[in-house]
Coordinates of C-alpha atoms and ligand atoms in Angstrom, one line a residue:
M1 CA 255.2 205.1 184.5
P2 CA 256.8 203.9 187.6
S3 CA 259.7 201.6 187.5
D4 CA 259.7 197.9 186.9
A5 CA 262.6 195.6 187.6
G6 CA 264.1 196.4 184.2
L7 CA 264.2 194.5 181.0
R8 CA 262.4 191.2 181.2
K9 CA 265.0 188.5 181.6
R10 CA 265.1 185.7 179.1
K11 CA 263.3 182.6 180.4
K12 CA 265.3 180.2 182.6
G13 CA 267.0 177.5 180.6
N14 CA 267.6 179.7 177.7
N15 CA 270.9 181.0 179.0
S16 CA 272.9 178.9 176.6
A17 CA 270.7 179.7 173.7
K18 CA 272.0 181.8 170.9
V19 CA 271.8 185.5 171.9
K20 CA 269.9 187.4 169.3
S21 CA 271.6 190.2 167.6
E22 CA 269.9 193.5 167.7
A23 CA 269.0 193.2 164.1
E24 CA 267.3 189.8 164.7
E25 CA 265.4 191.2 167.6
Q26 CA 264.2 194.1 165.4
D27 CA 263.0 191.5 162.9
A28 CA 261.1 189.7 165.6
L29 CA 259.6 192.8 166.8
V30 CA 258.6 194.1 163.4
G31 CA 257.7 190.5 162.5
L32 CA 255.1 190.3 165.2
L33 CA 253.4 193.4 164.3
N34 CA 253.6 192.9 160.5
G35 CA 252.2 189.4 160.8
G36 CA 255.5 187.5 161.4
T37 CA 257.6 185.1 159.4
G38 CA 258.6 181.5 159.9
K39 CA 257.5 179.9 163.1
T40 CA 256.7 183.2 164.6
G41 CA 254.5 183.8 161.6
F42 CA 252.7 180.5 162.2
F43 CA 251.9 181.4 165.8
L44 CA 250.9 184.8 164.7
Y45 CA 248.7 183.4 162.1
I46 CA 246.9 181.2 164.7
A47 CA 246.8 184.1 167.1
L48 CA 245.3 186.3 164.3
V49 CA 242.7 183.8 163.4
L50 CA 241.7 183.3 167.0
G51 CA 241.9 187.0 167.7
T52 CA 239.7 187.8 164.7
A53 CA 237.2 185.1 165.7
G54 CA 237.2 186.5 169.2
F55 CA 236.7 190.1 168.0
V56 CA 233.8 189.0 165.7
L57 CA 232.2 187.3 168.7
W58 CA 232.8 190.2 170.9
Q59 CA 231.1 192.5 168.4
N60 CA 228.2 190.0 168.2
P61 CA 227.5 189.1 171.8
S62 CA 224.5 186.9 170.9
W63 CA 226.8 184.6 168.8
S64 CA 229.2 184.3 171.7
N65 CA 226.4 183.6 174.1
Q66 CA 225.2 180.8 171.8
L67 CA 228.7 179.4 171.7
L68 CA 229.2 179.7 175.4
S69 CA 225.9 178.0 176.2
F70 CA 226.9 175.3 173.7
F71 CA 230.0 174.7 175.8
G72 CA 228.0 174.8 179.0
S73 CA 229.1 178.2 180.2
S74 CA 226.9 180.9 181.6
T75 CA 226.3 184.2 179.8
P76 CA 229.0 186.7 180.5
S77 CA 227.6 189.3 182.8
G78 CA 230.3 191.9 182.3
T79 CA 229.7 192.3 178.5
P80 CA 229.4 196.0 177.8
T81 CA 225.9 196.9 176.8
S82 CA 224.8 199.6 174.4
A83 CA 223.6 202.8 175.9
P84 CA 219.9 203.1 175.2
T85 CA 219.6 205.3 172.1
G86 CA 217.7 208.5 172.8
S87 CA 217.1 207.9 176.5
T88 CA 219.2 208.0 179.7
P89 CA 218.3 205.8 182.6
Y90 CA 219.4 208.4 185.2
V91 CA 219.3 212.1 185.8
V92 CA 222.3 214.0 184.6
D93 CA 223.2 216.3 187.4
F94 CA 226.6 218.0 187.5
T95 CA 226.1 220.1 190.6
A96 CA 228.7 219.7 193.3
D97 CA 228.2 217.1 196.0
V98 CA 229.4 219.6 198.6
P99 CA 229.8 217.2 201.6
K100 CA 231.8 214.7 199.7
R101 CA 233.9 217.3 198.0
Q102 CA 234.6 218.8 201.4
A103 CA 235.6 215.3 202.7
V104 CA 238.2 215.2 200.0
V105 CA 239.5 218.7 200.9
D106 CA 239.8 217.5 204.5
A107 CA 241.8 214.5 203.4
F108 CA 244.1 216.7 201.3
K109 CA 244.7 218.9 204.4
H110 CA 245.3 215.8 206.5
A111 CA 248.0 214.8 204.1
W112 CA 249.5 218.2 203.4
L113 CA 249.6 219.5 207.0
A114 CA 251.4 216.4 208.2
Y115 CA 254.0 216.7 205.4
E116 CA 254.4 220.4 206.2
R117 CA 254.8 219.7 209.9
D118 CA 257.3 216.8 209.5
A119 CA 259.1 217.2 206.2
M120 CA 258.6 220.5 204.5
G121 CA 260.9 220.8 201.6
A122 CA 261.7 217.1 201.3
D123 CA 260.9 215.3 198.1
E124 CA 259.0 212.5 199.7
Y125 CA 257.2 211.9 202.9
H126 CA 257.2 209.0 205.3
P127 CA 254.1 209.5 207.5
I128 CA 254.7 206.8 210.0
S129 CA 258.3 207.7 210.9
H130 CA 257.3 211.4 210.4
K131 CA 260.3 211.9 208.2
G132 CA 261.1 213.2 204.8
S133 CA 263.6 212.0 202.2
N134 CA 265.1 213.3 199.0
L135 CA 265.6 211.6 195.7
S136 CA 269.2 212.6 195.6
D137 CA 271.9 213.3 198.1
A138 CA 272.3 216.7 196.5
G139 CA 269.0 217.8 198.1
G140 CA 265.3 218.1 197.3
I141 CA 263.8 219.7 194.2
G142 CA 260.3 220.3 195.6
Y143 CA 258.7 217.0 194.4
T144 CA 255.9 216.9 196.9
I145 CA 255.4 220.6 197.2
V146 CA 255.3 221.5 193.6
D147 CA 253.3 218.5 192.7
S148 CA 250.6 219.7 195.2
I149 CA 250.3 223.4 194.5
D150 CA 247.7 223.3 191.8
T151 CA 245.5 221.1 193.9
M152 CA 245.6 223.8 196.6
Q153 CA 244.7 226.4 193.9
I154 CA 241.8 224.3 192.6
M155 CA 240.5 223.5 196.2
G156 CA 240.8 227.1 197.2
L157 CA 243.3 226.4 200.0
T158 CA 244.8 229.9 200.1
D159 CA 246.8 229.6 203.3
E160 CA 248.4 226.4 202.3
Y161 CA 249.1 227.8 198.8
E162 CA 250.8 230.9 200.2
R163 CA 253.1 228.8 202.3
A164 CA 254.0 226.5 199.4
R165 CA 254.6 229.5 197.2
D166 CA 256.8 231.0 199.8
W167 CA 258.9 227.8 199.9
V168 CA 259.2 227.9 196.1
E169 CA 260.3 231.5 196.2
K170 CA 262.8 231.1 199.0
K171 CA 264.1 227.6 198.9
L172 CA 263.5 225.9 195.6
D173 CA 266.8 225.6 193.8
F174 CA 267.4 223.3 190.9
N175 CA 271.1 223.6 190.9
K176 CA 271.5 220.1 192.3
D177 CA 274.5 218.0 191.5
G178 CA 272.6 214.7 191.4
K179 CA 270.8 212.4 189.0
F180 CA 267.1 213.0 188.5
N181 CA 264.7 211.0 186.4
T182 CA 263.9 213.0 183.2
F183 CA 260.3 211.9 183.0
E184 CA 259.4 212.1 186.6
T185 CA 261.0 215.5 187.0
T186 CA 259.1 216.8 184.0
I187 CA 255.6 215.4 184.8
R188 CA 255.7 216.2 188.5
V189 CA 257.8 219.4 188.9
L190 CA 257.8 221.1 185.5
G191 CA 254.1 220.1 185.1
G192 CA 253.3 221.3 188.5
L193 CA 255.0 224.7 188.0
L194 CA 253.2 225.2 184.7
S195 CA 249.8 224.6 186.1
A196 CA 250.6 226.8 189.1
Y197 CA 251.6 229.5 186.7
H198 CA 248.5 229.0 184.6
F199 CA 246.2 229.4 187.7
S200 CA 248.1 232.3 189.3
S201 CA 249.9 234.2 186.5
D202 CA 252.7 234.5 189.1
P203 CA 256.0 234.9 187.1
L204 CA 257.8 233.1 189.9
F205 CA 256.4 229.8 188.7
L206 CA 257.2 230.5 185.0
D207 CA 260.8 231.5 185.9
K208 CA 261.3 228.3 187.9
A209 CA 259.7 226.2 185.1
K210 CA 262.1 227.7 182.5
D211 CA 265.1 227.2 184.7
L212 CA 264.2 223.6 185.3
A213 CA 263.4 222.9 181.6
D214 CA 266.7 224.5 180.5
R215 CA 268.5 222.0 182.8
I216 CA 266.5 219.1 181.4
L217 CA 267.1 219.9 177.8
P218 CA 270.6 218.3 177.6
A219 CA 268.9 214.9 178.2
F220 CA 267.7 215.1 174.5
D221 CA 271.3 215.5 173.2
T222 CA 271.6 211.9 171.9
P223 CA 272.3 210.6 168.4
S224 CA 268.6 209.9 167.9
G225 CA 267.0 212.8 169.8
L226 CA 265.3 210.4 172.2
P227 CA 266.1 211.6 175.8
V228 CA 268.2 209.6 178.2
S229 CA 266.5 208.5 181.4
M230 CA 268.3 210.7 183.8
I231 CA 269.7 214.2 184.0
N232 CA 272.2 215.9 186.3
L233 CA 270.5 219.2 186.9
A234 CA 273.6 221.1 188.1
Q235 CA 275.9 219.8 185.5
R236 CA 273.3 220.0 182.8
V237 CA 274.2 216.6 181.3
G238 CA 272.1 213.6 180.5
V239 CA 272.9 210.4 182.3
S240 CA 272.1 207.0 180.7
D241 CA 270.3 204.3 182.7
V242 CA 273.0 201.7 183.0
D243 CA 270.7 199.3 184.8
N244 CA 268.7 199.1 181.5
R245 CA 271.6 199.0 179.0
G246 CA 271.2 202.8 178.4
L247 CA 267.7 202.3 177.1
V248 CA 264.8 204.6 177.8
S249 CA 261.3 203.5 178.5
T250 CA 258.9 204.4 175.7
A251 CA 256.6 206.1 178.1
E252 CA 259.4 208.1 179.6
A253 CA 260.5 209.4 176.2
S254 CA 257.0 210.2 175.0
T255 CA 255.5 211.8 178.1
L256 CA 257.3 215.1 178.1
Q257 CA 255.5 216.7 175.1
L258 CA 252.5 218.5 176.7
E259 CA 254.8 220.2 179.2
F260 CA 257.5 221.3 176.7
R261 CA 255.0 222.4 174.2
Y262 CA 253.1 224.6 176.7
L263 CA 256.4 226.1 177.9
S264 CA 257.2 227.0 174.4
L265 CA 253.9 228.8 174.1
L266 CA 254.5 230.7 177.3
T267 CA 258.0 231.7 176.6
D268 CA 257.7 232.0 172.8
D269 CA 260.8 229.9 172.6
E270 CA 260.5 227.1 170.1
E271 CA 263.5 225.1 171.4
Y272 CA 261.5 223.3 174.2
W273 CA 258.9 222.1 171.7
R274 CA 261.4 221.2 169.0
K275 CA 263.3 218.9 171.3
A276 CA 260.2 217.2 172.6
E277 CA 258.6 217.1 169.1
K278 CA 261.7 215.3 167.7
V279 CA 261.0 212.4 170.1
M280 CA 257.6 211.9 168.5
Q281 CA 259.1 212.0 165.0
V282 CA 261.6 209.4 166.0
I283 CA 258.9 207.2 167.5
K284 CA 256.8 207.6 164.3
G285 CA 259.8 206.6 162.3
A286 CA 260.4 203.5 164.4
H287 CA 256.8 202.7 163.8
L288 CA 255.7 199.1 164.3
A289 CA 252.9 198.0 162.0
T290 CA 250.0 198.1 164.3
G291 CA 250.9 201.3 166.2
L292 CA 251.8 199.3 169.3
A293 CA 255.1 200.1 171.0
S294 CA 257.5 197.9 173.0
I295 CA 258.4 199.4 176.3
F296 CA 262.0 200.2 175.6
M297 CA 263.8 202.3 173.0
N298 CA 267.4 202.9 172.2
P299 CA 268.4 206.6 172.3
E300 CA 271.5 205.7 170.2
D301 CA 269.6 204.6 167.1
G302 CA 266.0 205.6 167.9
R303 CA 264.6 202.1 167.5
F304 CA 262.3 200.0 169.5
V305 CA 264.0 197.2 171.4
L306 CA 262.6 193.7 171.7
A307 CA 260.7 193.9 175.0
A308 CA 257.2 193.6 176.4
I309 CA 254.3 195.4 174.9
R310 CA 251.9 196.7 177.4
L311 CA 249.8 199.6 178.7
G312 CA 251.1 199.2 182.2
S313 CA 254.5 200.4 183.5
R314 CA 256.9 201.9 181.0
G315 CA 254.2 201.8 178.2
D316 CA 251.1 203.5 179.7
S317 CA 251.5 207.2 179.1
Y318 CA 252.8 206.7 175.5
Y319 CA 249.3 206.0 174.5
E320 CA 247.9 208.7 176.9
Y321 CA 250.0 211.4 175.3
L322 CA 249.2 210.5 171.7
L323 CA 245.6 211.4 172.5
K324 CA 246.4 214.3 174.8
Q325 CA 248.7 216.0 172.3
Y326 CA 245.9 216.0 169.8
I327 CA 243.6 217.5 172.4
Q328 CA 246.2 220.0 173.6
T329 CA 246.6 221.4 170.1
N330 CA 242.8 221.8 169.8
M331 CA 242.6 218.9 167.4
T332 CA 244.7 220.7 164.8
E333 CA 247.7 218.3 164.7
L334 CA 246.4 215.3 162.8
V335 CA 249.6 213.4 163.1
Y336 CA 248.9 212.6 166.7
R337 CA 245.4 211.6 165.9
D338 CA 246.6 209.2 163.3
M339 CA 249.2 207.7 165.6
Y340 CA 246.5 207.4 168.3
D341 CA 243.9 205.8 166.1
D342 CA 246.6 203.4 164.8
A343 CA 247.5 202.5 168.4
M344 CA 243.9 201.9 169.4
N345 CA 243.4 199.6 166.5
G346 CA 246.5 197.7 167.6
V347 CA 245.3 197.5 171.1
H348 CA 242.0 196.1 170.1
Q349 CA 243.6 193.7 167.7
H350 CA 246.3 192.3 170.0
L351 CA 245.8 193.2 173.6
I352 CA 242.2 193.4 174.7
Q353 CA 240.7 190.3 176.2
K354 CA 237.6 189.4 178.2
S355 CA 237.8 187.2 181.3
Y356 CA 236.1 184.1 180.1
K357 CA 233.9 183.7 183.1
A358 CA 232.3 187.0 183.7
G359 CA 233.4 188.7 180.5
L360 CA 235.4 191.5 182.2
I361 CA 237.3 193.5 179.7
Y362 CA 241.0 193.7 180.5
I363 CA 244.2 194.6 178.7
S364 CA 246.8 191.8 178.4
E365 CA 250.5 192.1 177.8
L366 CA 252.6 190.6 175.0
I367 CA 255.8 189.1 176.2
P368 CA 258.5 188.1 173.8
E369 CA 260.1 184.7 174.5
H370 CA 262.8 182.6 172.9
N371 CA 261.8 179.1 172.0
R372 CA 263.5 176.1 173.5
M373 CA 266.3 176.2 171.0
G374 CA 266.7 179.9 171.6
S375 CA 266.6 180.4 167.8
D376 CA 263.2 182.0 167.4
I377 CA 261.0 184.4 169.3
T378 CA 257.4 183.9 170.0
W379 CA 255.0 186.3 171.7
R380 CA 253.0 185.1 174.7
L381 CA 249.8 186.8 175.8
S382 CA 250.0 187.4 179.5
P383 CA 246.7 188.1 181.4
K384 CA 248.4 190.5 183.7
Q385 CA 247.1 194.0 184.3
D386 CA 248.9 196.7 186.3
H387 CA 246.8 199.1 188.3
L388 CA 248.5 201.7 186.0
V389 CA 246.4 200.4 183.1
C390 CA 243.3 201.7 184.7
F391 CA 243.9 205.2 183.4
F392 CA 243.1 203.7 180.0
G393 CA 239.3 203.3 180.6
G394 CA 238.7 207.0 180.9
S395 CA 241.3 207.7 178.2
L396 CA 239.5 205.5 175.7
M397 CA 236.1 207.2 176.5
L398 CA 237.6 210.6 176.2
G399 CA 239.4 209.6 172.9
A400 CA 236.1 208.2 171.6
T401 CA 234.4 211.6 172.0
V402 CA 237.3 213.3 170.3
T403 CA 238.7 211.1 167.5
G404 CA 235.6 208.8 167.3
A405 CA 232.9 211.4 167.1
I406 CA 231.2 212.0 163.8
N407 CA 230.4 215.6 164.6
P408 CA 232.0 216.7 167.9
P409 CA 231.0 217.7 170.5
V410 CA 228.9 214.7 171.4
S411 CA 226.0 214.8 173.9
I412 CA 226.2 213.8 177.5
P413 CA 225.9 210.9 177.6
P414 CA 226.9 210.3 174.0
Q415 CA 224.6 208.3 171.8
Q416 CA 225.8 205.5 169.5
H417 CA 224.8 207.4 166.4
E418 CA 227.2 210.2 167.3
F419 CA 230.2 207.9 167.0
T420 CA 232.0 206.4 164.2
E421 CA 232.3 202.6 164.3
Q422 CA 235.7 202.9 165.9
G423 CA 234.6 205.6 168.3
W424 CA 231.7 203.4 169.5
R425 CA 234.2 200.5 169.9
D426 CA 236.6 202.6 172.0
W427 CA 233.7 204.1 174.0
N428 CA 232.5 200.6 175.0
T429 CA 235.9 199.2 175.7
G430 CA 236.7 202.2 177.9
K431 CA 233.4 201.8 179.8
G432 CA 234.1 198.1 180.2
L433 CA 237.6 198.5 181.3
T434 CA 236.6 201.1 183.9
E435 CA 234.1 198.7 185.3
T436 CA 236.8 196.0 185.4
C437 CA 239.1 198.3 187.3
V438 CA 236.3 199.1 189.8
K439 CA 235.8 195.3 190.2
T440 CA 239.4 194.9 191.1
H441 CA 238.5 196.8 194.3
D442 CA 236.5 193.9 195.4
T443 CA 239.0 193.0 198.1
A444 CA 239.0 192.9 201.9
T445 CA 239.9 196.6 202.1
G446 CA 238.0 197.8 199.0
L447 CA 241.2 198.9 197.5
S448 CA 242.7 197.5 194.3
P449 CA 246.1 195.7 194.1
E450 CA 249.1 197.0 192.2
I451 CA 248.8 194.1 189.7
V452 CA 246.1 191.6 189.0
H453 CA 246.1 188.5 186.8
F454 CA 243.0 187.3 185.0
R455 CA 242.1 183.7 184.9
I456 CA 242.4 182.0 181.5
P457 CA 241.0 178.7 180.4
R458 CA 244.3 176.8 181.0
D459 CA 244.0 177.7 184.7
G460 CA 241.6 174.8 184.8
L461 CA 238.1 176.3 185.3
D462 CA 235.4 173.8 184.5
G463 CA 232.6 176.3 183.9
T464 CA 230.5 175.1 186.8
V465 CA 232.2 176.7 189.8
A466 CA 232.4 180.5 189.8
P467 CA 235.9 181.4 191.0
D468 CA 237.0 185.0 190.8
D469 CA 237.8 186.3 187.4
W470 CA 241.1 187.7 188.7
Y471 CA 243.6 187.0 191.4
I472 CA 246.7 188.4 193.0
K473 CA 249.6 186.2 191.9
G474 CA 251.6 184.7 194.8
A475 CA 249.1 185.6 197.4
R476 CA 248.7 182.7 199.9
R477 CA 247.1 182.7 203.3
G478 CA 249.6 182.9 206.2
E479 CA 252.5 183.9 203.9
P480 CA 253.9 187.4 203.4
P481 CA 252.0 189.3 200.7
P482 CA 253.5 189.6 197.3
Y483 CA 254.5 192.9 195.8
D484 CA 251.5 192.8 193.6
A485 CA 249.1 192.9 196.6
R486 CA 250.0 196.5 197.6
Y487 CA 248.0 199.7 197.1
I488 CA 250.2 202.7 197.0
L489 CA 247.6 205.4 196.8
R490 CA 247.5 205.3 193.0
P491 CA 245.0 207.5 191.1
E492 CA 244.3 205.6 187.9
T493 CA 240.8 204.2 188.7
V494 CA 239.5 207.4 190.1
E495 CA 241.0 209.3 187.2
S496 CA 238.9 207.1 184.9
L497 CA 235.8 207.6 187.1
F498 CA 236.2 211.3 186.9
I499 CA 236.4 211.3 183.1
A500 CA 233.6 208.8 182.8
F501 CA 231.4 211.0 185.1
R502 CA 232.1 214.1 183.1
L503 CA 231.3 212.4 179.8
T504 CA 228.2 210.6 180.9
G505 CA 226.8 212.3 184.0
D506 CA 226.1 208.8 185.3
P507 CA 225.9 209.0 189.2
R508 CA 227.2 205.5 189.6
Y509 CA 230.7 206.8 188.8
R510 CA 230.5 209.2 191.7
A511 CA 229.2 206.4 193.9
Q512 CA 232.1 204.2 192.9
G513 CA 234.6 207.0 193.5
W514 CA 233.1 207.6 196.9
S515 CA 233.6 203.9 197.9
I516 CA 237.2 204.1 196.9
F517 CA 237.7 207.3 198.8
Q518 CA 236.1 205.8 201.9
A519 CA 238.4 202.7 201.7
I520 CA 241.4 205.0 201.5
E521 CA 240.2 206.9 204.6
K522 CA 239.6 203.6 206.4
H523 CA 242.8 201.8 205.6
C524 CA 245.5 204.3 204.5
K525 CA 244.9 207.2 206.8
V526 CA 247.6 207.6 209.4
P527 CA 245.9 209.0 212.6
T528 CA 248.8 211.3 213.4
G529 CA 248.7 212.8 209.9
G530 CA 249.3 211.8 206.3
Y531 CA 248.3 208.6 204.3
A532 CA 250.3 205.5 203.8
S533 CA 250.5 202.8 201.2
I534 CA 249.3 199.4 202.4
L535 CA 251.1 196.1 201.9
N536 CA 248.1 193.8 201.2
V537 CA 244.7 195.0 199.9
D538 CA 243.3 191.6 201.0
E539 CA 244.1 191.9 204.7
V540 CA 242.2 193.7 207.4
P541 CA 243.5 195.5 209.4
A542 CA 245.8 196.6 206.7
E543 CA 249.5 196.8 207.4
M544 CA 250.9 200.1 206.3
E545 CA 254.1 200.9 204.5
D546 CA 255.9 204.1 205.6
K547 CA 255.4 206.1 202.3
M548 CA 253.0 208.7 201.0
E549 CA 253.5 208.9 197.2
T550 CA 253.4 212.5 195.9
F551 CA 250.6 211.5 193.4
L552 CA 248.2 211.2 196.3
M553 CA 248.0 215.0 196.6
S554 CA 248.6 215.8 192.9
E555 CA 246.4 213.1 191.3
T556 CA 244.2 210.9 193.5
L557 CA 242.7 213.6 195.7
K558 CA 242.5 216.1 192.8
Y559 CA 240.5 213.7 190.7
L560 CA 238.3 212.8 193.6
Y561 CA 237.7 216.5 194.3
L562 CA 236.8 217.1 190.7
L563 CA 234.5 214.1 190.6
F564 CA 232.4 215.7 193.3
D565 CA 232.8 219.3 192.1
D566 CA 230.6 221.2 189.8
A567 CA 231.4 220.2 186.2
T568 CA 232.2 223.8 185.3
T569 CA 235.5 223.5 187.1
L570 CA 238.2 222.6 184.5
P571 CA 235.9 221.5 181.7
L572 CA 237.4 218.7 179.5
S573 CA 236.7 220.9 176.5
E574 CA 239.2 223.5 177.8
Y575 CA 241.8 221.6 179.7
V576 CA 244.0 218.6 179.2
F577 CA 245.6 216.9 182.3
N578 CA 249.2 215.9 182.1
T579 CA 249.9 212.4 183.2
E580 CA 250.4 213.7 186.8
A581 CA 247.0 215.4 186.7
H582 CA 248.4 218.9 186.2
P583 CA 245.8 220.7 184.1
L584 CA 247.1 222.6 181.1
P585 CA 245.0 224.7 178.8
I586 CA 244.0 223.6 175.3
F587 CA 245.2 226.1 172.7
N588 CA 245.7 226.7 169.0
P589 CA 249.5 226.2 168.5
T590 CA 251.4 228.9 166.7
I591 CA 254.4 226.6 166.5
R592 CA 253.2 223.7 164.3
T593 CA 254.5 220.2 164.5
G594 CA 257.0 219.8 161.7
F595 CA 256.4 216.2 160.6
S596 CA 253.4 214.3 159.4
Ligands
DMJ601 C1 252.0 209.0 188.1 O1 253.2 209.4 188.5 C2 251.8 209.2 186.6 O2 250.5 209.2 186.4 C3 252.4 208.3 185.7 O3 252.2 208.5 184.3 C4 252.0 206.9 186.0 N1 251.2 206.8 187.2 C5 251.8 207.5 188.4 C6 250.8 207.3 189.5 O4 250.3 206.0 189.6

């Protein structure tokens, strides 16, 4: 859930338009998802009719093929196909691919050793200038180190682990008088400490985790119980995000629960869980009819704010943690399953599209817009997909085997008859989306951009030429690359490939992950040590940006390692990964969720 520029501004030309009151905005938001009223209702009605027709065609590919050929278009090649019932067209082999796994370990060491040499203790690393930097002037809180420790444990890097542990013991101090992002600090540092503790049973990590969580807890002290975006760790006070009117991203508020729940289990102290649980209760209370969520909430009143609806930045891990909370609690807390199922229906009804040329499945965004008079709000489907959305392919496949299985566990690979109708739908959407995400690596570097846009009919395709299904907005030859063209070492596609491989045993997922790894090696590896983001995935040689994101070592390389490792390491039936890829054990909760 990285940042975006803030709340989407109203369209140009609407500045003089009547500014909606919060109540009117709520009506528009609720209206969309209830079916709408007035003009909004009309547009929604049309959208619903088209959406339903589209969905019916999607479920019946032969009808859509007939229609497409009637209109002179070729058969979509990316349409998900059914797995052959009772047979598997490949050999399921989960033994480790040792050379490839070792290549990933070498990459991790190349990243870590450079960081350790140049910037040990700094929150972030700049591999080209060989420097470190901190998130706050008050000093570092172990972002890079703590985020990397469990990867060392999993990879068996004992020397590196001992040095990192030593730093945690001697230098890590959370008494920092500065503002830290509540969500990022939780998923990276608290999550990292909890996994490190789980794998080592070393009380040092649990003590640090508890100290950090105690300092984060005041962020939840708001009228609604939703946390504010920032926290001053030394003063133990929450700090509102003034750049975003004091609002909190939905993903930020709803991606703390795995960590706080596990900490409650370890400490036998309910408070962590109760604070995090309250957020889920508030979100459920603010419920929008289809289970979708706008990307901002108001900690004052606990309501959704009129803003985009998407599975990319600020929305993504809301959907991820609905499923993962159900999994973490060993499928005993049905409220999360219900919320997840609801959300998946909403996603299918409103957001899933297919590129009309090759039939690639993608997840669009819904953007609220004021009409010309500024007196009404309509919702525009935007064919924009953040790289962040690519976690969702694997997540849907995993969710299908959990909430969509008739009698879990399903086989590997699962067969259609093992799924409910909804499970089979989610499974195929997840597979299709993962394929789409792999296809967005079809660039000069073999790496995928930060944001892609899918072509839609009004872009003027005539059905005879075969332009790409997607493009990088604003990319023009000879001009500086747009922000969207970057690759910043993100993990989401390899995360989905790892899950897809574990659930199917299909070797093509390993092959695709290997191609991505090789592209990272070729274009992002800094010869003197470390890895850098690149500014344009469509330019070779790639120009580097002086930044190595912490999620390279915590997520991207961990998922790649696990992709090539034996499947007995961290089985998905025993572990759930937090959104920063820190594995946490699945358990039967003794402290139950107190709402339904
Ligand atoms: C990570 O910090 C987390 O996975 C977050 O939820 C969104 N994605 C970034 C990495 O891309």
